[in-house]
mmCIF file with all atom_site columns, C-alpha atoms in Angstrom:
data_model
loop_
_atom_site.group_PDB
_atom_site.id
_atom_site.type_symbol
_atom_site.label_atom_id
_atom_site.label_alt_id
_atom_site.label_comp_id
_atom_site.label_asym_id
_atom_site.label_entity_id
_atom_site.label_seq_id
_atom_site.pdbx_PDB_ins_code
_atom_site.Cartn_x
_atom_site.Cartn_y
_atom_site.Cartn_z
_atom_site.occupancy
_atom_site.B_iso_or_equiv
_atom_site.pdbx_formal_charge
_atom_site.auth_seq_id
_atom_site.auth_comp_id
_atom_site.auth_asym_id
_atom_site.auth_atom_id
_atom_site.pdbx_PDB_model_num
ATOM 1   C CA . LYS A 1 1   ? 4.020   -17.224 -29.968 1.00 87.00 ? 7   LYS A CA 1
ATOM 2   C CA . LEU A 1 2   ? 5.921   -17.525 -26.711 1.00 86.00 ? 8   LEU A CA 1
ATOM 3   C CA . LYS A 1 3   ? 3.184   -15.079 -25.106 1.00 87.00 ? 9   LYS A CA 1
ATOM 4   C CA . MET A 1 4   ? 0.398   -17.769 -26.196 1.00 87.00 ? 10  MET A CA 1
ATOM 5   C CA . ALA A 1 5   ? 2.859   -20.668 -24.944 1.00 86.00 ? 11  ALA A CA 1
ATOM 6   C CA . PHE A 1 6   ? 3.063   -18.918 -21.028 1.00 84.00 ? 12  PHE A CA 1
ATOM 7   C CA . GLU A 1 7   ? -0.668  -18.304 -21.348 1.00 81.00 ? 13  GLU A CA 1
ATOM 8   C CA . ARG A 1 8   ? -1.663  -21.873 -22.145 1.00 83.00 ? 14  ARG A CA 1
ATOM 9   C CA . ASN A 1 9   ? 1.065   -22.961 -19.865 1.00 82.00 ? 15  ASN A CA 1
ATOM 10  C CA . GLN A 1 10  ? 3.424   -24.710 -22.264 1.00 87.00 ? 16  GLN A CA 1
ATOM 11  C CA . ILE A 1 11  ? 6.306   -23.025 -20.673 1.00 92.00 ? 17  ILE A CA 1
ATOM 12  C CA . GLU A 1 12  ? 8.080   -24.985 -17.712 1.00 93.00 ? 18  GLU A CA 1
ATOM 13  C CA . LYS A 1 13  ? 9.485   -22.571 -15.219 1.00 95.00 ? 19  LYS A CA 1
ATOM 14  C CA . ALA A 1 14  ? 11.948  -22.974 -11.911 1.00 97.00 ? 20  ALA A CA 1
ATOM 15  C CA . TYR A 1 15  ? 12.932  -20.779 -9.786  1.00 98.00 ? 21  TYR A CA 1
ATOM 16  C CA . LEU A 1 16  ? 15.367  -20.548 -7.107  1.00 98.00 ? 22  LEU A CA 1
ATOM 17  C CA . ALA A 1 17  ? 14.744  -19.026 -3.330  1.00 98.00 ? 23  ALA A CA 1
ATOM 18  C CA . VAL A 1 18  ? 16.950  -18.514 -0.141  1.00 97.00 ? 24  VAL A CA 1
ATOM 19  C CA . VAL A 1 19  ? 14.306  -19.443 2.461   1.00 97.00 ? 25  VAL A CA 1
ATOM 20  C CA . GLU A 1 20  ? 14.587  -18.863 6.672   1.00 96.00 ? 26  GLU A CA 1
ATOM 21  C CA . GLY A 1 21  ? 14.857  -22.332 8.258   1.00 96.00 ? 27  GLY A CA 1
ATOM 22  C CA . TRP A 1 22  ? 15.485  -25.726 6.728   1.00 97.00 ? 28  TRP A CA 1
ATOM 23  C CA . PRO A 1 23  ? 12.277  -27.688 5.345   1.00 97.00 ? 29  PRO A CA 1
ATOM 24  C CA . PRO A 1 24  ? 12.044  -30.495 6.824   1.00 94.00 ? 30  PRO A CA 1
ATOM 25  C CA . GLU A 1 25  ? 11.511  -32.750 3.765   1.00 96.00 ? 31  GLU A CA 1
ATOM 26  C CA . ASP A 1 26  ? 14.066  -32.918 0.739   1.00 97.00 ? 32  ASP A CA 1
ATOM 27  C CA . ARG A 1 27  ? 10.451  -32.439 -1.547  1.00 98.00 ? 33  ARG A CA 1
ATOM 28  C CA . PHE A 1 28  ? 7.236   -31.350 -0.916  1.00 98.00 ? 34  PHE A CA 1
ATOM 29  C CA . GLU A 1 29  ? 4.023   -29.550 -2.654  1.00 98.00 ? 35  GLU A CA 1
ATOM 30  C CA . VAL A 1 30  ? 2.075   -26.951 -2.256  1.00 98.00 ? 36  VAL A CA 1
ATOM 31  C CA . LYS A 1 31  ? -1.614  -26.649 -3.255  1.00 97.00 ? 37  LYS A CA 1
ATOM 32  C CA . LEU A 1 32  ? -3.275  -23.834 -1.999  1.00 97.00 ? 38  LEU A CA 1
ATOM 33  C CA . PRO A 1 33  ? -6.156  -21.414 -3.785  1.00 96.00 ? 39  PRO A CA 1
ATOM 34  C CA . LEU A 1 34  ? -4.683  -17.933 -4.255  1.00 95.00 ? 40  LEU A CA 1
ATOM 35  C CA . SER A 1 35  ? -7.109  -14.668 -4.328  1.00 91.00 ? 41  SER A CA 1
ATOM 36  C CA . VAL A 1 36  ? -5.724  -11.515 -4.760  1.00 88.00 ? 42  VAL A CA 1
ATOM 37  C CA . GLY A 1 37  ? -6.380  -8.476  -2.043  1.00 78.00 ? 43  GLY A CA 1
ATOM 38  C CA . GLY A 1 38  ? -5.241  -8.894  1.277   1.00 64.00 ? 44  GLY A CA 1
ATOM 39  C CA . ASP A 1 39  ? -6.857  -6.720  4.147   1.00 64.00 ? 45  ASP A CA 1
ATOM 40  C CA . THR A 1 40  ? -3.616  -4.058  4.351   1.00 65.00 ? 46  THR A CA 1
ATOM 41  C CA . VAL A 1 41  ? -1.972  -4.589  1.832   1.00 64.00 ? 47  VAL A CA 1
ATOM 42  C CA . ARG A 1 42  ? -4.031  -4.768  -1.636  1.00 67.00 ? 48  ARG A CA 1
ATOM 43  C CA . ILE A 1 43  ? -1.748  -6.679  -3.952  1.00 71.00 ? 49  ILE A CA 1
ATOM 44  C CA . ARG A 1 44  ? -1.007  -9.371  -1.385  1.00 76.00 ? 50  ARG A CA 1
ATOM 45  C CA . SER A 1 45  ? -2.553  -12.813 -2.418  1.00 85.00 ? 51  SER A CA 1
ATOM 46  C CA . VAL A 1 46  ? -4.329  -14.517 0.040   1.00 86.00 ? 52  VAL A CA 1
ATOM 47  C CA . ILE A 1 47  ? -4.786  -18.226 0.589   1.00 91.00 ? 53  ILE A CA 1
ATOM 48  C CA . ASP A 1 48  ? -8.950  -18.403 -0.041  1.00 91.00 ? 54  ASP A CA 1
ATOM 49  C CA . ARG A 1 49  ? -10.463 -22.019 0.190   1.00 94.00 ? 55  ARG A CA 1
ATOM 50  C CA . ALA A 1 50  ? -14.024 -20.647 -0.854  1.00 92.00 ? 56  ALA A CA 1
ATOM 51  C CA . ASN A 1 51  ? -13.310 -18.376 -3.478  1.00 92.00 ? 57  ASN A CA 1
ATOM 52  C CA . GLY A 1 52  ? -9.765  -19.086 -4.812  1.00 93.00 ? 58  GLY A CA 1
ATOM 53  C CA . LYS A 1 53  ? -8.354  -19.984 -7.837  1.00 94.00 ? 59  LYS A CA 1
ATOM 54  C CA . PRO A 1 54  ? -6.264  -23.385 -7.840  1.00 96.00 ? 60  PRO A CA 1
ATOM 55  C CA . ALA A 1 55  ? -2.677  -22.585 -7.446  1.00 95.00 ? 61  ALA A CA 1
ATOM 56  C CA . HIS A 1 56  ? -0.131  -25.743 -7.320  1.00 97.00 ? 62  HIS A CA 1
ATOM 57  C CA . THR A 1 57  ? 3.664   -25.496 -6.304  1.00 98.00 ? 63  THR A CA 1
ATOM 58  C CA . ARG A 1 58  ? 6.386   -27.829 -6.278  1.00 98.00 ? 64  ARG A CA 1
ATOM 59  C CA . PHE A 1 59  ? 9.413   -27.489 -3.845  1.00 98.00 ? 65  PHE A CA 1
ATOM 60  C CA . GLN A 1 60  ? 12.853  -29.047 -4.043  1.00 98.00 ? 66  GLN A CA 1
ATOM 61  C CA . VAL A 1 61  ? 15.425  -28.032 -0.930  1.00 98.00 ? 67  VAL A CA 1
ATOM 62  C CA . LEU A 1 62  ? 18.985  -28.064 -2.697  1.00 98.00 ? 68  LEU A CA 1
ATOM 63  C CA . GLU A 1 63  ? 20.847  -26.850 0.209   1.00 96.00 ? 69  GLU A CA 1
ATOM 64  C CA . ARG A 1 64  ? 20.688  -26.222 3.905   1.00 97.00 ? 70  ARG A CA 1
ATOM 65  C CA . ARG A 1 65  ? 22.784  -24.068 5.402   1.00 95.00 ? 71  ARG A CA 1
ATOM 66  C CA . GLU A 1 66  ? 23.892  -23.291 8.927   1.00 94.00 ? 72  GLU A CA 1
ATOM 67  C CA . VAL A 1 67  ? 25.007  -19.129 8.512   1.00 90.00 ? 73  VAL A CA 1
ATOM 68  C CA . ARG A 1 68  ? 25.927  -17.340 11.659  1.00 87.00 ? 74  ARG A CA 1
ATOM 69  C CA . GLY A 1 69  ? 24.011  -19.540 14.015  1.00 92.00 ? 75  GLY A CA 1
ATOM 70  C CA . GLU A 1 70  ? 20.786  -19.177 11.393  1.00 93.00 ? 76  GLU A CA 1
ATOM 71  C CA . ARG A 1 71  ? 19.350  -21.855 9.099   1.00 95.00 ? 77  ARG A CA 1
ATOM 72  C CA . PHE A 1 72  ? 18.466  -21.034 5.602   1.00 96.00 ? 78  PHE A CA 1
ATOM 73  C CA . ALA A 1 73  ? 17.430  -23.156 2.600   1.00 97.00 ? 79  ALA A CA 1
ATOM 74  C CA . LEU A 1 74  ? 18.284  -23.145 -1.073  1.00 98.00 ? 80  LEU A CA 1
ATOM 75  C CA . VAL A 1 75  ? 14.986  -24.713 -2.547  1.00 98.00 ? 81  VAL A CA 1
ATOM 76  C CA . ARG A 1 76  ? 13.930  -24.965 -6.090  1.00 98.00 ? 82  ARG A CA 1
ATOM 77  C CA . CYS A 1 77  ? 10.289  -24.182 -7.375  1.00 98.00 ? 83  CYS A CA 1
ATOM 78  C CA . GLU A 1 78  ? 8.630   -24.761 -9.810  1.00 97.00 ? 84  GLU A CA 1
ATOM 79  C CA . PRO A 1 79  ? 5.025   -23.013 -10.085 1.00 96.00 ? 85  PRO A CA 1
ATOM 80  C CA . ILE A 1 80  ? 2.253   -25.801 -11.847 1.00 94.00 ? 86  ILE A CA 1
ATOM 81  C CA . THR A 1 81  ? 0.030   -22.911 -11.915 1.00 92.00 ? 87  THR A CA 1
ATOM 82  C CA . GLY A 1 82  ? 1.002   -19.526 -12.346 1.00 87.00 ? 88  GLY A CA 1
ATOM 83  C CA . ARG A 1 83  ? -0.973  -17.036 -10.001 1.00 90.00 ? 89  ARG A CA 1
ATOM 84  C CA . GLN A 1 84  ? 0.053   -13.573 -8.559  1.00 89.00 ? 90  GLN A CA 1
ATOM 85  C CA . HIS A 1 85  ? 2.978   -13.878 -5.993  1.00 93.00 ? 91  HIS A CA 1
ATOM 86  C CA . GLN A 1 86  ? 1.878   -17.737 -5.776  1.00 96.00 ? 92  GLN A CA 1
ATOM 87  C CA . ILE A 1 87  ? 5.742   -18.924 -5.077  1.00 97.00 ? 93  ILE A CA 1
ATOM 88  C CA . ARG A 1 88  ? 5.928   -16.511 -2.125  1.00 95.00 ? 94  ARG A CA 1
ATOM 89  C CA . ILE A 1 89  ? 2.912   -17.226 -0.408  1.00 95.00 ? 95  ILE A CA 1
ATOM 90  C CA . HIS A 1 90  ? 2.937   -21.095 -0.840  1.00 97.00 ? 96  HIS A CA 1
ATOM 91  C CA . ILE A 1 91  ? 6.555   -21.210 0.773   1.00 97.00 ? 97  ILE A CA 1
ATOM 92  C CA . ALA A 1 92  ? 5.427   -18.746 3.685   1.00 96.00 ? 98  ALA A CA 1
ATOM 93  C CA . SER A 1 93  ? 2.226   -20.607 4.167   1.00 95.00 ? 99  SER A CA 1
ATOM 94  C CA . SER A 1 94  ? 4.571   -23.845 4.758   1.00 96.00 ? 100 SER A CA 1
ATOM 95  C CA . GLY A 1 95  ? 6.708   -21.628 7.454   1.00 96.00 ? 101 GLY A CA 1
ATOM 96  C CA . PHE A 1 96  ? 9.748   -20.976 5.889   1.00 97.00 ? 102 PHE A CA 1
ATOM 97  C CA . PRO A 1 97  ? 9.627   -17.390 4.182   1.00 96.00 ? 103 PRO A CA 1
ATOM 98  C CA . ILE A 1 98  ? 11.913  -16.295 1.246   1.00 97.00 ? 104 ILE A CA 1
ATOM 99  C CA . VAL A 1 99  ? 14.482  -13.890 2.877   1.00 95.00 ? 105 VAL A CA 1
ATOM 100 C CA . GLY A 1 100 ? 13.559  -10.026 2.182   1.00 92.00 ? 106 GLY A CA 1
ATOM 101 C CA . ASP A 1 101 ? 10.335  -10.600 1.312   1.00 93.00 ? 107 ASP A CA 1
ATOM 102 C CA . LYS A 1 102 ? 8.221   -7.337  2.472   1.00 92.00 ? 108 LYS A CA 1
ATOM 103 C CA . ILE A 1 103 ? 4.607   -8.985  2.280   1.00 87.00 ? 109 ILE A CA 1
ATOM 104 C CA . TYR A 1 104 ? 4.884   -12.431 3.006   1.00 90.00 ? 110 TYR A CA 1
ATOM 105 C CA . GLY A 1 105 ? 7.876   -12.211 5.219   1.00 88.00 ? 111 GLY A CA 1
ATOM 106 C CA . HIS A 1 106 ? 7.834   -11.831 8.998   1.00 78.00 ? 112 HIS A CA 1
ATOM 107 C CA . ASP A 1 107 ? 5.537   -8.787  9.096   1.00 82.00 ? 113 ASP A CA 1
ATOM 108 C CA . GLU A 1 108 ? 3.424   -7.372  6.010   1.00 79.00 ? 114 GLU A CA 1
ATOM 109 C CA . GLN A 1 109 ? 3.412   -3.890  7.941   1.00 82.00 ? 115 GLN A CA 1
ATOM 110 C CA . ILE A 1 110 ? 7.236   -3.930  6.649   1.00 85.00 ? 116 ILE A CA 1
ATOM 111 C CA . PHE A 1 111 ? 5.935   -3.543  3.243   1.00 85.00 ? 117 PHE A CA 1
ATOM 112 C CA . ILE A 1 112 ? 3.883   -0.650  4.265   1.00 81.00 ? 118 ILE A CA 1
ATOM 113 C CA . ARG A 1 113 ? 6.394   0.876   5.810   1.00 83.00 ? 119 ARG A CA 1
ATOM 114 C CA . PHE A 1 114 ? 8.583   0.530   2.526   1.00 84.00 ? 120 PHE A CA 1
ATOM 115 C CA . THR A 1 115 ? 6.311   2.132   0.217   1.00 81.00 ? 121 THR A CA 1
ATOM 116 C CA . GLU A 1 116 ? 6.275   5.105   2.765   1.00 85.00 ? 122 GLU A CA 1
ATOM 117 C CA . LYS A 1 117 ? 10.250  5.019   2.691   1.00 89.00 ? 123 LYS A CA 1
ATOM 118 C CA . ALA A 1 118 ? 10.077  4.446   6.644   1.00 85.00 ? 124 ALA A CA 1
ATOM 119 C CA . LEU A 1 119 ? 12.061  1.563   7.037   1.00 85.00 ? 125 LEU A CA 1
ATOM 120 C CA . THR A 1 120 ? 13.622  1.034   10.376  1.00 87.00 ? 126 THR A CA 1
ATOM 121 C CA . GLU A 1 121 ? 17.443  -0.446  10.825  1.00 92.00 ? 127 GLU A CA 1
ATOM 122 C CA . ASP A 1 122 ? 14.835  -3.329  12.825  1.00 89.00 ? 128 ASP A CA 1
ATOM 123 C CA . ASP A 1 123 ? 12.878  -3.931  9.455   1.00 86.00 ? 129 ASP A CA 1
ATOM 124 C CA . MET A 1 124 ? 16.399  -3.889  7.386   1.00 86.00 ? 130 MET A CA 1
ATOM 125 C CA . ARG A 1 125 ? 18.071  -6.547  9.793   1.00 87.00 ? 131 ARG A CA 1
ATOM 126 C CA . LYS A 1 126 ? 14.755  -8.606  9.685   1.00 88.00 ? 132 LYS A CA 1
ATOM 127 C CA . LEU A 1 127 ? 14.695  -8.411  5.718   1.00 84.00 ? 133 LEU A CA 1
ATOM 128 C CA . ARG A 1 128 ? 18.938  -9.234  5.638   1.00 88.00 ? 134 ARG A CA 1
ATOM 129 C CA . LEU A 1 129 ? 18.611  -7.765  1.889   1.00 89.00 ? 135 LEU A CA 1
ATOM 130 C CA . PRO A 1 130 ? 16.962  -5.154  0.176   1.00 89.00 ? 136 PRO A CA 1
ATOM 131 C CA . ARG A 1 131 ? 14.947  -7.628  -2.199  1.00 93.00 ? 137 ARG A CA 1
ATOM 132 C CA . HIS A 1 132 ? 13.165  -10.896 -1.574  1.00 94.00 ? 138 HIS A CA 1
ATOM 133 C CA . ALA A 1 133 ? 15.751  -13.886 -2.620  1.00 96.00 ? 139 ALA A CA 1
ATOM 134 C CA . LEU A 1 134 ? 13.789  -15.618 -5.236  1.00 98.00 ? 140 LEU A CA 1
ATOM 135 C CA . HIS A 1 135 ? 15.272  -15.699 -8.762  1.00 97.00 ? 141 HIS A CA 1
ATOM 136 C CA . ALA A 1 136 ? 14.040  -17.049 -12.215 1.00 96.00 ? 142 ALA A CA 1
ATOM 137 C CA . SER A 1 137 ? 16.322  -19.745 -12.761 1.00 97.00 ? 143 SER A CA 1
ATOM 138 C CA . GLU A 1 138 ? 15.204  -22.024 -15.760 1.00 97.00 ? 144 GLU A CA 1
ATOM 139 C CA . LEU A 1 139 ? 12.859  -21.971 -18.615 1.00 95.00 ? 145 LEU A CA 1
ATOM 140 C CA . ARG A 1 140 ? 11.713  -24.867 -20.963 1.00 95.00 ? 146 ARG A CA 1
ATOM 141 C CA . PHE A 1 141 ? 9.908   -24.571 -23.804 1.00 94.00 ? 147 PHE A CA 1
ATOM 142 C CA . ARG A 1 142 ? 9.611   -25.566 -27.689 1.00 92.00 ? 148 ARG A CA 1
ATOM 143 C CA . HIS A 1 143 ? 11.360  -22.983 -30.318 1.00 93.00 ? 149 HIS A CA 1
ATOM 144 C CA . PRO A 1 144 ? 8.022   -21.243 -31.820 1.00 89.00 ? 150 PRO A CA 1
ATOM 145 C CA . GLY A 1 145 ? 9.906   -21.743 -35.586 1.00 90.00 ? 151 GLY A CA 1
ATOM 146 C CA . ASP A 1 146 ? 10.883  -25.086 -35.132 1.00 93.00 ? 152 ASP A CA 1
ATOM 147 C CA . GLY A 1 147 ? 9.828   -26.872 -32.203 1.00 91.00 ? 153 GLY A CA 1
ATOM 148 C CA . ARG A 1 148 ? 13.071  -28.065 -30.700 1.00 95.00 ? 154 ARG A CA 1
ATOM 149 C CA . GLU A 1 149 ? 13.388  -28.539 -27.244 1.00 95.00 ? 155 GLU A CA 1
ATOM 150 C CA . MET A 1 150 ? 15.047  -24.994 -25.290 1.00 95.00 ? 156 MET A CA 1
ATOM 151 C CA . ARG A 1 151 ? 16.263  -24.584 -22.125 1.00 97.00 ? 157 ARG A CA 1
ATOM 152 C CA . VAL A 1 152 ? 17.460  -21.504 -20.393 1.00 96.00 ? 158 VAL A CA 1
ATOM 153 C CA . VAL A 1 153 ? 19.382  -21.351 -17.307 1.00 97.00 ? 159 VAL A CA 1
ATOM 154 C CA . SER A 1 154 ? 20.510  -18.601 -15.224 1.00 97.00 ? 160 SER A CA 1
ATOM 155 C CA . PRO A 1 155 ? 22.985  -18.978 -12.348 1.00 95.00 ? 161 PRO A CA 1
ATOM 156 C CA . LEU A 1 156 ? 22.545  -17.979 -8.585  1.00 95.00 ? 162 LEU A CA 1
ATOM 157 C CA . PRO A 1 157 ? 23.280  -14.390 -8.425  1.00 96.00 ? 163 PRO A CA 1
ATOM 158 C CA . PRO A 1 158 ? 26.060  -13.283 -6.293  1.00 95.00 ? 164 PRO A CA 1
ATOM 159 C CA . ASP A 1 159 ? 23.916  -11.221 -3.145  1.00 93.00 ? 165 ASP A CA 1
ATOM 160 C CA . LEU A 1 160 ? 21.855  -14.558 -3.280  1.00 95.00 ? 166 LEU A CA 1
ATOM 161 C CA . ALA A 1 161 ? 24.957  -16.486 -3.300  1.00 93.00 ? 167 ALA A CA 1
ATOM 162 C CA . GLU A 1 162 ? 26.342  -14.780 -0.855  1.00 91.00 ? 168 GLU A CA 1
ATOM 163 C CA . LEU A 1 163 ? 23.543  -15.248 1.869   1.00 89.00 ? 169 LEU A CA 1
ATOM 164 C CA . LEU A 1 164 ? 24.465  -18.950 2.071   1.00 89.00 ? 170 LEU A CA 1
ATOM 165 C CA . ARG A 1 165 ? 28.267  -18.901 2.613   1.00 84.00 ? 171 ARG A CA 1
ATOM 166 C CA . GLU A 1 166 ? 29.149  -19.492 6.057   1.00 63.00 ? 172 GLU A CA 1
#
């Protein structure tokens, strides 16, 4: 029943992301159609206004921090649709890539070097983390047995919280 609820978009999901920079608005939405299949990274999603499937994400800035002279924001991300890499490409297309994102961050060539086990010190400095700073933080759904409203919450993990400490 839960698998069907996911497929029918009946489960509300929220994620927390640490992004590069400070989005100017506290709340914003991105509605850009997506397709899978980039030029150099085949698993990359791309904005595709001609043939892409509809994709919609809501964002809310929870914190803005300056850490060692660099700006970061903690952003709550709510995907309305569920496309591959949707949150990552939507926030990056707004000018605020997720920290540590090898595909949608500074340069997709970083992902290619990563797959070849050839990341440079410069790549690691740009990434700041060995993983992208995106965390599944909340699920809301109806209990499949008795229909009760359920809410499951997972706090920001220590490695992502550490990014935001001055």
